[in-house]
Amino acid sequence: PVYTIENQMVEVIRRHNKDMNKREAIAKAVEMLTLVGIPEPEKRIKSYPHEFSGGMRQRVMIATALSCGPRLLIADEPTTALDVTIQAQILDLMNDLKQRVNASIILITHDLGVIAEICDQIIVMYGGTVMEKGTAKDIFYSPQNPYTVGLYQSVPKAGKTGEKQRLIPIEGSPPDLMHPPKGCPFSPRCPHAMKVCLEKPVPMFKLSETHSSACWLLHKDAPAVGKYTKGVESVG
């Protein structure tokens, strides 16, 4: 908070570009601030973080991350603590920049709305384990893991005015990662857990060329439950 935006951005830019002098680094910083939509970048670069709104600070962070020309940008909860309007602006910015700077983005978030807005490929994780992976269409329209289904059911749904809706929470608590479950990490909370789920780690079952899930319900010998589709156990 005691360093200006210029100080912070120039340090990062020069650390990754050893041959760049300070003047060139400042010019690069101004260019990146312009790219992310900061008004009057030549003036605002002299400002301190507290002189920016939350959304503008997030734009500065994105500008700083992109200033070194990365091929991959890792965004960990980029819209947390932002109101809905600013959140939409940041998502639009990230979608635009993804195309303009030709960079891929790994988005880490628990917000399903954000995922639906920006992601092409999705990996669902629980307890440090990949539970399901596929295209956005696969995951949103044909979830094949009880944890993924539980996430959807626990999200408030838009309904008619005055209509009361009961949320369906995921019962239980997250696992202790110091003493993880022997089998599937979600088995203690899963409404469909079988004996094998508690005792044996789950392999990934291939459902299509783009979709796979780690759930024993997908095994060819498992009992039929809901809309779960039998898959082919992945080898290796």
Coordinates of C-alpha atoms in Angstrom, one line a residue:
P1 CA 0.0 0.0 0.0
V2 CA 3.0 2.4 0.4
Y3 CA 4.2 1.9 -3.2
T4 CA 2.6 3.5 -6.2
I5 CA 1.2 1.5 -9.1
E6 CA 4.3 2.6 -11.1
N7 CA 6.7 1.2 -8.5
Q8 CA 5.0 -2.2 -8.4
M9 CA 4.5 -2.7 -12.1
V10 CA 8.0 -1.5 -13.1
E11 CA 9.6 -3.9 -10.6
V12 CA 7.7 -6.8 -12.1
I13 CA 8.4 -5.8 -15.7
R14 CA 12.1 -5.2 -15.2
R15 CA 12.5 -8.5 -13.2
H16 CA 11.3 -10.4 -16.2
N17 CA 13.0 -8.2 -18.8
K18 CA 16.6 -7.7 -17.6
D19 CA 17.6 -5.5 -20.5
M20 CA 14.7 -3.0 -20.2
N21 CA 15.5 0.3 -18.6
K22 CA 13.1 2.2 -16.2
R23 CA 11.7 4.5 -18.9
E24 CA 10.9 1.6 -21.1
A25 CA 9.3 -0.3 -18.2
I26 CA 7.1 2.7 -17.4
A27 CA 6.0 3.0 -21.0
K28 CA 5.2 -0.8 -20.9
A29 CA 3.2 -0.3 -17.7
V30 CA 1.2 2.5 -19.2
E31 CA 0.5 0.4 -22.3
M32 CA -0.8 -2.4 -20.2
L33 CA -3.0 -0.1 -18.1
T34 CA -4.5 1.2 -21.3
L35 CA -5.1 -2.3 -22.5
V36 CA -7.2 -3.2 -19.3
G37 CA -9.2 0.0 -19.5
I38 CA -7.7 2.2 -16.8
P39 CA -8.6 5.9 -17.7
E40 CA -5.7 8.4 -17.9
P41 CA -3.1 5.7 -17.4
E42 CA -0.1 8.2 -17.5
K43 CA -1.6 10.0 -14.5
R44 CA -3.1 7.0 -12.6
I45 CA 0.2 5.1 -12.7
K46 CA 1.4 7.6 -10.1
S47 CA -1.5 6.7 -7.7
Y48 CA -1.4 4.4 -4.7
P49 CA -3.6 1.3 -4.5
H50 CA -6.0 2.8 -2.0
E51 CA -6.9 5.5 -4.5
F52 CA -8.4 2.9 -6.8
S53 CA -11.7 1.0 -6.5
G54 CA -11.7 -2.7 -6.0
G55 CA -12.5 -3.3 -9.6
M56 CA -9.8 -1.0 -10.8
R57 CA -7.2 -2.6 -8.5
Q58 CA -8.2 -6.0 -10.0
R59 CA -7.6 -4.5 -13.5
V60 CA -4.1 -3.3 -12.4
M61 CA -3.3 -6.8 -11.1
I62 CA -4.3 -8.3 -14.5
A63 CA -2.3 -5.7 -16.3
T64 CA 0.7 -6.5 -14.2
A65 CA 0.3 -10.2 -14.8
L66 CA 0.1 -9.7 -18.5
S67 CA 2.9 -7.2 -18.8
C68 CA 5.5 -10.0 -19.1
G69 CA 3.7 -11.7 -22.0
P70 CA 2.7 -15.0 -20.3
R71 CA 1.2 -17.8 -22.4
L72 CA -0.7 -18.9 -19.3
L73 CA -2.5 -16.7 -16.8
I74 CA -3.6 -18.3 -13.5
A75 CA -6.5 -16.4 -12.0
D76 CA -7.4 -17.5 -8.4
E77 CA -10.9 -16.2 -7.4
P78 CA -10.5 -13.0 -9.5
T79 CA -14.0 -11.7 -8.8
T80 CA -14.2 -12.4 -5.0
A81 CA -15.4 -9.4 -3.0
L82 CA -16.5 -7.5 -6.2
D83 CA -20.1 -6.5 -6.7
V84 CA -22.1 -8.1 -9.5
T85 CA -21.6 -5.2 -12.0
I86 CA -17.8 -5.0 -11.5
Q87 CA -17.6 -8.8 -11.6
A88 CA -19.2 -8.8 -15.0
Q89 CA -16.8 -6.1 -16.2
I90 CA -13.8 -8.1 -15.0
L91 CA -15.1 -11.3 -16.7
D92 CA -15.7 -9.4 -20.0
L93 CA -12.2 -8.0 -19.7
M94 CA -10.6 -11.5 -19.2
N95 CA -12.6 -12.9 -22.1
D96 CA -11.4 -10.0 -24.3
L97 CA -7.8 -10.2 -23.2
K98 CA -7.7 -14.0 -23.8
Q99 CA -8.2 -13.3 -27.5
R100 CA -6.1 -10.2 -27.8
V101 CA -3.0 -11.4 -26.1
N102 CA -3.3 -15.0 -27.2
A103 CA -3.0 -16.4 -23.7
S104 CA -4.8 -19.3 -22.0
I105 CA -6.4 -18.8 -18.5
I106 CA -6.6 -21.2 -15.6
L107 CA -9.5 -19.9 -13.5
I108 CA -9.7 -21.2 -10.0
T109 CA -13.2 -20.5 -8.5
H110 CA -16.1 -21.9 -6.6
D111 CA -18.6 -19.6 -8.4
L112 CA -20.5 -21.7 -11.0
G113 CA -21.8 -18.5 -12.7
V114 CA -18.3 -17.3 -13.3
I115 CA -17.3 -20.7 -14.7
A116 CA -20.3 -20.7 -17.1
E117 CA -19.4 -17.3 -18.3
I118 CA -15.7 -17.8 -19.2
C119 CA -14.6 -21.5 -19.2
D120 CA -14.3 -23.8 -22.2
Q121 CA -12.9 -26.8 -20.3
I122 CA -13.7 -27.6 -16.6
I123 CA -12.0 -29.7 -14.0
V124 CA -14.0 -30.3 -10.8
M125 CA -11.9 -31.0 -7.7
Y126 CA -12.6 -32.1 -4.2
G127 CA -10.2 -32.8 -1.4
G128 CA -7.2 -32.3 -3.8
T129 CA -8.6 -34.9 -6.2
V130 CA -9.9 -34.5 -9.7
M131 CA -13.5 -35.7 -9.6
E132 CA -14.7 -34.9 -13.1
K133 CA -13.4 -33.2 -16.2
G134 CA -14.9 -32.2 -19.5
T135 CA -16.1 -29.4 -21.7
A136 CA -18.4 -26.7 -20.2
K137 CA -21.3 -28.4 -22.0
D138 CA -20.4 -31.8 -20.5
I139 CA -20.2 -30.6 -17.0
F140 CA -23.2 -28.3 -17.0
Y141 CA -25.6 -30.4 -19.0
S142 CA -24.6 -33.9 -18.1
P143 CA -22.7 -34.0 -14.8
Q144 CA -21.5 -37.5 -14.0
N145 CA -20.2 -37.2 -10.4
P146 CA -22.3 -37.0 -7.2
Y147 CA -20.1 -34.1 -6.0
T148 CA -20.7 -32.1 -9.2
V149 CA -24.4 -32.8 -8.9
G150 CA -24.3 -31.7 -5.2
L151 CA -22.7 -28.4 -6.2
Y152 CA -25.5 -27.6 -8.6
Q153 CA -28.2 -28.6 -6.2
S154 CA -26.8 -26.3 -3.5
V155 CA -26.9 -23.2 -5.6
P156 CA -29.9 -20.9 -5.2
K157 CA -32.2 -21.0 -8.3
A158 CA -34.0 -18.0 -9.7
G159 CA -37.8 -18.6 -9.2
K160 CA -41.1 -16.8 -9.4
T161 CA -41.5 -13.7 -7.2
G162 CA -42.4 -14.8 -3.7
E163 CA -41.8 -18.5 -4.4
K164 CA -40.0 -20.2 -1.6
Q165 CA -37.3 -22.7 -2.4
R166 CA -35.3 -25.0 -0.2
L167 CA -31.6 -25.3 -0.8
I168 CA -30.2 -28.8 -0.9
P169 CA -26.9 -28.6 0.9
I170 CA -24.1 -31.2 0.7
E171 CA -24.3 -33.0 4.1
G172 CA -21.2 -33.4 6.2
S173 CA -17.8 -31.6 6.2
P174 CA -14.8 -31.5 3.9
P175 CA -12.2 -34.2 4.5
D176 CA -9.2 -33.8 6.8
L177 CA -6.3 -33.7 4.2
M178 CA -3.9 -34.8 6.9
H179 CA -5.9 -38.0 7.2
P180 CA -7.7 -38.4 3.9
P181 CA -10.3 -41.1 3.3
K182 CA -8.9 -44.4 2.1
G183 CA -11.2 -44.5 -1.0
C184 CA -13.1 -41.7 -2.8
P185 CA -12.5 -38.5 -0.9
F186 CA -16.2 -37.6 -1.3
S187 CA -17.5 -41.0 -0.1
P188 CA -18.3 -39.9 3.6
R189 CA -20.7 -37.3 2.2
C190 CA -22.0 -39.1 -0.9
P191 CA -25.6 -40.1 -0.9
H192 CA -24.8 -43.0 -3.3
A193 CA -21.6 -44.3 -1.5
M194 CA -21.0 -48.1 -1.7
K195 CA -18.6 -50.2 0.2
V196 CA -16.0 -50.0 -2.7
C197 CA -16.2 -46.2 -2.5
L198 CA -15.0 -46.2 1.1
E199 CA -12.2 -48.8 0.6
K200 CA -10.7 -48.3 -2.9
P201 CA -9.4 -45.2 -4.7
V202 CA -11.5 -44.4 -7.7
P203 CA -10.0 -44.5 -11.3
M204 CA -11.2 -42.1 -14.0
F205 CA -13.9 -43.5 -16.2
K206 CA -14.0 -42.3 -19.7
L207 CA -17.5 -41.3 -20.9
S208 CA -16.6 -39.7 -24.2
E209 CA -13.6 -38.2 -25.9
T210 CA -14.0 -35.0 -23.9
H211 CA -15.7 -36.2 -20.7
S212 CA -14.5 -38.4 -17.8
S213 CA -15.3 -38.8 -14.1
A214 CA -14.0 -40.6 -11.0
C215 CA -17.0 -42.4 -9.6
W216 CA -17.6 -46.1 -9.0
L217 CA -21.2 -45.6 -10.1
L218 CA -19.8 -45.5 -13.7
H219 CA -18.3 -49.0 -13.4
K220 CA -20.1 -51.5 -15.7
D221 CA -21.1 -53.7 -12.7
A222 CA -22.4 -50.8 -10.5
P223 CA -26.1 -50.6 -9.8
A224 CA -28.0 -48.2 -11.9
V225 CA -28.5 -44.8 -10.2
G226 CA -30.2 -41.7 -11.6
K227 CA -28.8 -40.5 -14.9
Y228 CA -25.2 -41.8 -14.4
T229 CA -23.8 -43.3 -17.5
K230 CA -21.5 -46.4 -17.6
G231 CA -18.0 -45.5 -18.7
V232 CA -14.7 -47.2 -19.6
E233 CA -12.1 -47.4 -16.9
S234 CA -9.0 -45.4 -17.9
V235 CA -5.7 -47.3 -17.8
G236 CA -2.5 -45.5 -16.8

